[in-house]
């Protein structure tokens, strides 16, 4: 078994902020700092749709196969009909929306902003209950939905809230790493999560502390750099396989590595990407994972940013 890399078209203006696969198809959603939302067909490796907004888009997610949601630098939460191209505003924050998630179980849109707030919106009424606003001590670096729970990476900690009881306090508060967290991904299959820090450390934790007789573990993805010193490379994104106990990390230097969560060993190191890895994601059956790679170059007197989408296709021999 191996992987074959295919390009999803050429370089696109602006740095990518997030990519997400659809719940049950191989459609891929990509948000970017150039205010663009793009929909790719991973099977054909082609761009299918592009929509522009008024603001830079810091995050995106699917509500279902036909509807996408984004969070903007102007505080807007926007809903996109992927069939008609129509756009509508769900809500408005006073500050930048840094993260957005949708819960299929509760029907809530969850947003985190740079004014240290976590908010839960009713996707039908497009309103937020005052009891559903969480005031935090710091900004949220990453969000992840896991069944009825929402996980938030805040500084060095992972907060876990039960979305069925938002009046109550945080359910769990983990402090798995020494430095601030950059990325977070949870798994219903594992009943746990993997989180990556700004210094290249990954923590794997389980909700049930007795899972596999292991309370979880922490390891450094790249122990040594070329000069023999410890690497301090941020883990920008983590993707968890939907069925296997494996996950993939993507870092600021273009490395993408697959890991076995059970044996705690490296499975595969992919050929290095030319730019930093901004975001990675598995499709619904784990046969494809996508990578958004950001790069920049000098043009006249300004720095130009661009991104490219790649698809790693699993090959069976």
Short mmCIF file of C-alpha atoms in Angstrom, two decimals:
data_model
loop_
_atom_site.label_atom_id
_atom_site.label_comp_id
_atom_site.label_asym_id
_atom_site.label_seq_id
_atom_site.Cartn_x
_atom_site.Cartn_y
_atom_site.Cartn_z
CA UNK A 1 0.00 0.00 0.00
CA UNK A 2 1.29 3.47 -0.86
CA UNK A 3 0.23 7.01 -1.71
CA UNK A 4 0.14 8.91 -4.99
CA UNK A 5 0.22 12.71 -5.03
CA UNK A 6 -1.96 14.72 -7.42
CA UNK A 7 -2.25 18.48 -7.76
CA UNK A 8 -5.61 20.21 -7.43
CA UNK A 9 -4.70 22.76 -10.11
CA UNK A 10 -1.99 25.42 -10.01
CA UNK A 11 -1.07 28.02 -7.43
CA UNK A 12 -3.89 30.29 -6.19
CA UNK A 13 -3.48 33.84 -4.88
CA UNK A 14 -3.58 34.32 -1.11
CA UNK A 15 -2.64 32.03 1.75
CA UNK A 16 -5.03 29.17 2.56
CA UNK A 17 -6.46 29.19 6.08
CA UNK A 18 -8.39 25.91 6.24
CA UNK A 19 -9.57 22.96 4.18
CA UNK A 20 -12.39 20.52 4.93
CA UNK A 21 -13.81 17.46 3.21
CA UNK A 22 -17.57 17.09 2.84
CA UNK A 23 -19.36 14.63 5.19
CA UNK A 24 -19.98 11.89 2.60
CA UNK A 25 -18.46 12.95 -0.75
CA UNK A 26 -15.01 13.85 -2.04
CA UNK A 27 -15.76 17.55 -2.31
CA UNK A 28 -13.16 19.73 -0.61
CA UNK A 29 -13.78 23.21 0.80
CA UNK A 30 -10.90 25.71 1.07
CA UNK A 31 -10.97 29.14 2.74
CA UNK A 32 -8.23 31.70 2.23
CA UNK A 33 -6.90 35.09 3.25
CA UNK A 34 -7.68 36.51 -0.21
CA UNK A 35 -11.43 36.43 0.73
CA UNK A 36 -12.05 33.40 -1.47
CA UNK A 37 -13.99 30.22 -0.71
CA UNK A 38 -13.29 27.41 -3.19
CA UNK A 39 -14.84 24.00 -3.73
CA UNK A 40 -12.74 21.22 -5.30
CA UNK A 41 -13.66 17.82 -6.66
CA UNK A 42 -10.95 15.54 -5.27
CA UNK A 43 -11.82 12.68 -7.65
CA UNK A 44 -11.20 14.89 -10.69
CA UNK A 45 -8.64 17.12 -8.90
CA UNK A 46 -10.49 20.15 -10.28
CA UNK A 47 -11.87 23.42 -8.96
CA UNK A 48 -15.69 23.33 -9.12
CA UNK A 49 -16.76 26.62 -7.54
CA UNK A 50 -15.33 29.90 -6.28
CA UNK A 51 -17.08 32.54 -4.19
CA UNK A 52 -15.72 35.90 -3.02
CA UNK A 53 -16.52 37.67 0.23
CA UNK A 54 -15.89 41.12 1.66
CA UNK A 55 -13.37 39.92 4.24
CA UNK A 56 -10.49 37.50 4.61
CA UNK A 57 -11.75 34.02 5.55
CA UNK A 58 -9.97 32.47 8.52
CA UNK A 59 -11.94 29.23 8.71
CA UNK A 60 -14.63 27.19 6.96
CA UNK A 61 -16.70 24.05 7.45
CA UNK A 62 -19.56 22.07 5.89
CA UNK A 63 -23.04 22.16 7.39
CA UNK A 64 -24.02 19.41 4.96
CA UNK A 65 -23.16 18.38 1.40
CA UNK A 66 -24.84 21.47 -0.06
CA UNK A 67 -24.12 24.17 2.54
CA UNK A 68 -20.85 25.69 3.73
CA UNK A 69 -20.06 28.12 6.55
CA UNK A 70 -17.20 30.59 6.96
CA UNK A 71 -15.77 32.93 9.59
CA UNK A 72 -14.41 36.27 8.40
CA UNK A 73 -11.94 38.94 9.50
CA UNK A 74 -14.86 41.41 9.67
CA UNK A 75 -16.62 39.25 12.28
CA UNK A 76 -19.16 37.83 9.84
CA UNK A 77 -20.49 34.26 9.88
CA UNK A 78 -21.59 33.48 6.34
CA UNK A 79 -23.67 30.64 4.91
CA UNK A 80 -23.08 29.52 1.28
CA UNK A 81 -25.43 27.45 -0.85
CA UNK A 82 -22.94 25.41 -2.88
CA UNK A 83 -25.51 24.61 -5.59
CA UNK A 84 -26.85 28.11 -6.32
CA UNK A 85 -23.89 30.15 -5.06
CA UNK A 86 -26.20 32.26 -2.85
CA UNK A 87 -24.75 33.76 0.35
CA UNK A 88 -26.39 34.87 3.58
CA UNK A 89 -25.25 36.07 6.98
CA UNK A 90 -25.95 33.88 10.01
CA UNK A 91 -24.48 36.24 12.58
CA UNK A 92 -22.02 39.02 13.29
CA UNK A 93 -19.25 39.28 15.86
CA UNK A 94 -17.53 42.49 16.96
CA UNK A 95 -14.10 40.94 16.32
CA UNK A 96 -12.41 38.55 13.89
CA UNK A 97 -13.91 35.03 13.70
CA UNK A 98 -10.90 32.75 14.01
CA UNK A 99 -12.60 29.32 14.14
CA UNK A 100 -15.92 27.82 13.06
CA UNK A 101 -17.48 24.36 13.51
CA UNK A 102 -20.89 22.77 12.90
CA UNK A 103 -22.42 20.06 15.08
CA UNK A 104 -24.56 17.57 13.15
CA UNK A 105 -26.00 16.28 16.44
CA UNK A 106 -27.10 19.57 18.04
CA UNK A 107 -27.55 21.67 14.86
CA UNK A 108 -25.35 24.41 16.33
CA UNK A 109 -22.79 26.61 14.62
CA UNK A 110 -19.89 27.17 17.02
CA UNK A 111 -17.59 30.17 16.57
CA UNK A 112 -14.52 31.48 18.34
CA UNK A 113 -13.39 35.09 18.03
CA UNK A 114 -10.40 37.25 18.82
CA UNK A 115 -12.37 38.95 21.61
CA UNK A 116 -11.99 35.77 23.71
CA UNK A 117 -15.52 34.48 23.16
CA UNK A 118 -16.95 31.09 22.26
CA UNK A 119 -20.49 31.33 20.86
CA UNK A 120 -23.14 28.76 19.94
CA UNK A 121 -25.63 29.73 17.20
CA UNK A 122 -28.90 27.99 16.34
CA UNK A 123 -28.57 27.20 12.62
CA UNK A 124 -32.36 27.40 12.13
CA UNK A 125 -33.17 30.67 13.95
CA UNK A 126 -29.68 32.13 13.38
CA UNK A 127 -29.74 33.43 16.95
CA UNK A 128 -27.44 32.91 19.89
CA UNK A 129 -28.77 32.33 23.41
CA UNK A 130 -27.08 34.56 26.03
CA UNK A 131 -26.48 31.39 28.06
CA UNK A 132 -24.58 30.00 25.08
CA UNK A 133 -21.80 32.58 25.17
CA UNK A 134 -18.59 31.51 26.89
CA UNK A 135 -16.20 34.27 27.95
CA UNK A 136 -12.66 32.92 27.95
CA UNK A 137 -9.32 33.94 29.42
CA UNK A 138 -7.58 33.92 26.04
CA UNK A 139 -8.18 33.47 22.30
CA UNK A 140 -9.06 30.08 20.82
CA UNK A 141 -6.37 28.67 18.51
CA UNK A 142 -8.43 25.73 17.22
CA UNK A 143 -11.87 24.08 17.59
CA UNK A 144 -13.02 20.52 17.02
CA UNK A 145 -16.45 18.88 17.35
CA UNK A 146 -16.67 15.31 18.68
CA UNK A 147 -20.27 14.04 18.86
CA UNK A 148 -21.94 16.13 21.61
CA UNK A 149 -18.69 17.75 22.74
CA UNK A 150 -16.82 20.81 21.49
CA UNK A 151 -13.08 21.00 22.15
CA UNK A 152 -11.23 24.32 22.22
CA UNK A 153 -7.44 24.79 22.22
CA UNK A 154 -6.71 27.81 24.44
CA UNK A 155 -3.06 28.63 25.16
CA UNK A 156 -1.65 25.35 26.62
CA UNK A 157 -5.02 23.84 27.49
CA UNK A 158 -7.83 21.92 25.81
CA UNK A 159 -11.30 22.87 27.12
CA UNK A 160 -14.06 20.30 26.57
CA UNK A 161 -17.71 21.49 26.71
CA UNK A 162 -20.88 19.39 26.58
CA UNK A 163 -23.08 21.18 24.01
CA UNK A 164 -26.22 19.71 25.61
CA UNK A 165 -25.53 21.64 28.82
CA UNK A 166 -23.83 24.95 28.06
CA UNK A 167 -25.02 26.53 31.30
CA UNK A 168 -22.67 24.22 33.18
CA UNK A 169 -18.91 24.71 33.55
CA UNK A 170 -16.23 23.29 31.30
CA UNK A 171 -16.42 19.48 31.47
CA UNK A 172 -12.69 18.80 31.26
CA UNK A 173 -9.62 20.99 31.10
CA UNK A 174 -6.39 19.30 29.92
CA UNK A 175 -2.91 20.83 29.91
CA UNK A 176 -1.06 18.37 27.67
CA UNK A 177 1.91 20.47 26.47
CA UNK A 178 4.51 22.98 27.65
CA UNK A 179 3.95 25.65 24.97
CA UNK A 180 0.84 27.09 23.31
CA UNK A 181 -1.30 24.83 21.14
CA UNK A 182 -1.64 25.57 17.42
CA UNK A 183 -3.86 22.72 16.15
CA UNK A 184 -6.46 20.28 17.45
CA UNK A 185 -8.46 17.39 16.02
CA UNK A 186 -10.82 15.04 17.87
CA UNK A 187 -12.05 11.58 16.92
CA UNK A 188 -15.34 9.82 17.80
CA UNK A 189 -13.64 6.55 16.82
CA UNK A 190 -10.83 7.09 19.33
CA UNK A 191 -12.97 8.94 21.87
CA UNK A 192 -10.06 11.29 22.18
CA UNK A 193 -7.99 13.93 20.41
CA UNK A 194 -4.58 14.89 19.07
CA UNK A 195 -3.23 18.41 19.60
CA UNK A 196 -0.13 20.07 18.14
CA UNK A 197 1.89 22.87 19.72
CA UNK A 198 3.97 25.76 18.42
CA UNK A 199 7.19 23.94 19.36
CA UNK A 200 6.57 20.76 17.35
CA UNK A 201 5.08 18.62 20.13
CA UNK A 202 1.96 16.45 19.67
CA UNK A 203 -0.24 15.25 22.53
CA UNK A 204 -2.64 12.31 22.14
CA UNK A 205 -5.31 12.10 24.85
CA UNK A 206 -8.42 9.99 25.48
CA UNK A 207 -11.69 11.08 27.07
CA UNK A 208 -11.81 7.77 28.96
CA UNK A 209 -8.53 7.77 30.83
CA UNK A 210 -8.59 3.97 30.87
CA UNK A 211 -8.66 3.56 27.06
CA UNK A 212 -6.07 0.92 26.04
CA UNK A 213 -4.72 1.19 29.57
CA UNK A 214 -3.18 4.48 28.50
CA UNK A 215 -3.94 7.99 29.69
CA UNK A 216 -2.37 9.34 26.51
CA UNK A 217 1.11 10.51 25.65
CA UNK A 218 3.17 13.41 24.33
CA UNK A 219 5.98 13.29 21.76
CA UNK A 220 8.06 15.59 19.56
CA UNK A 221 7.47 15.15 15.82
CA UNK A 222 10.95 16.21 14.68
CA UNK A 223 13.42 15.67 17.54
CA UNK A 224 16.49 17.04 15.78
CA UNK A 225 17.07 19.60 13.05
CA UNK A 226 20.02 19.63 10.61
CA UNK A 227 22.31 21.32 13.13
CA UNK A 228 21.52 18.70 15.77
CA UNK A 229 19.44 20.99 17.96
CA UNK A 230 15.86 20.41 19.03
CA UNK A 231 13.36 21.47 16.40
CA UNK A 232 10.84 24.18 17.30
CA UNK A 233 8.57 23.89 14.26
CA UNK A 234 4.84 24.62 14.80
CA UNK A 235 2.37 21.81 14.07
CA UNK A 236 -0.11 23.78 11.95
CA UNK A 237 -2.61 21.01 11.33
CA UNK A 238 -3.57 17.48 12.37
CA UNK A 239 -5.81 15.05 10.49
CA UNK A 240 -7.19 11.89 12.10
CA UNK A 241 -8.13 8.89 9.98
CA UNK A 242 -11.91 8.27 10.25
CA UNK A 243 -11.53 4.55 11.08
CA UNK A 244 -7.92 3.56 11.81
CA UNK A 245 -5.92 4.58 14.86
CA UNK A 246 -3.65 6.70 12.70
CA UNK A 247 -3.20 10.42 12.27
CA UNK A 248 -1.19 12.83 10.14
CA UNK A 249 0.66 15.99 11.18
CA UNK A 250 1.59 18.95 8.95
CA UNK A 251 4.13 21.54 10.04
CA UNK A 252 5.50 24.95 9.18
CA UNK A 253 8.45 23.57 7.21
CA UNK A 254 6.42 21.47 4.76
CA UNK A 255 6.68 18.08 6.49
CA UNK A 256 3.65 15.75 6.50
CA UNK A 257 4.02 12.59 8.58
CA UNK A 258 1.62 9.71 9.31
CA UNK A 259 1.68 8.20 12.81
CA UNK A 260 0.27 5.07 14.44
CA UNK A 261 -1.54 6.27 17.56
CA UNK A 262 -1.55 2.81 19.14
CA UNK A 263 2.07 1.74 18.63
CA UNK A 264 3.23 5.39 18.93
CA UNK A 265 5.45 4.99 15.84
CA UNK A 266 5.99 6.85 12.57
CA UNK A 267 4.26 5.08 9.68
CA UNK A 268 5.21 7.20 6.70
CA UNK A 269 6.92 10.48 5.87
CA UNK A 270 5.57 12.06 2.68
CA UNK A 271 7.80 13.90 0.21
CA UNK A 272 8.32 17.39 1.60
CA UNK A 273 6.09 20.21 0.36
CA UNK A 274 7.69 23.37 -1.00
CA UNK A 275 5.76 25.65 1.37
CA UNK A 276 4.40 25.50 4.90
CA UNK A 277 1.52 23.10 5.49
CA UNK A 278 -1.44 25.29 6.46
CA UNK A 279 -4.14 22.61 6.71
CA UNK A 280 -4.69 18.88 6.11
CA UNK A 281 -7.82 16.69 6.14
CA UNK A 282 -8.92 13.11 5.44
CA UNK A 283 -11.97 12.39 3.32
CA UNK A 284 -14.95 10.43 4.71
CA UNK A 285 -13.47 6.96 4.08
CA UNK A 286 -9.80 7.73 4.69
CA UNK A 287 -8.71 6.91 1.14
CA UNK A 288 -7.71 10.50 0.33
CA UNK A 289 -6.24 13.28 2.35
CA UNK A 290 -5.75 16.81 1.16
CA UNK A 291 -2.98 19.29 1.89
CA UNK A 292 -3.00 23.09 1.57
CA UNK A 293 0.56 24.35 1.14
CA UNK A 294 1.31 28.08 1.50
CA UNK A 295 4.29 29.88 0.01
CA UNK A 296 5.39 33.44 -0.63
CA UNK A 297 7.79 35.31 -2.89
CA UNK A 298 9.02 38.85 -3.46
CA UNK A 299 7.50 40.77 -6.38
CA UNK A 300 8.80 44.31 -6.91
CA UNK A 301 8.49 45.95 -3.48
CA UNK A 302 5.91 43.61 -1.93
CA UNK A 303 5.60 40.07 -0.64
CA UNK A 304 3.11 37.91 -2.54
CA UNK A 305 1.36 34.96 -0.86
CA UNK A 306 -0.18 32.00 -2.65
CA UNK A 307 -1.32 28.48 -1.93
CA UNK A 308 -1.70 25.17 -3.74
CA UNK A 309 -3.94 22.19 -3.02
CA UNK A 310 -2.63 18.62 -3.21
CA UNK A 311 -4.39 15.28 -2.91
CA UNK A 312 -2.61 12.19 -1.53
CA UNK A 313 -4.44 9.16 -2.94
CA UNK A 314 -4.10 5.79 -1.22
CA UNK A 315 -2.93 3.09 -3.64
CA UNK A 316 -3.64 -0.65 -3.19
CA UNK A 317 -1.24 -3.10 -4.80
#
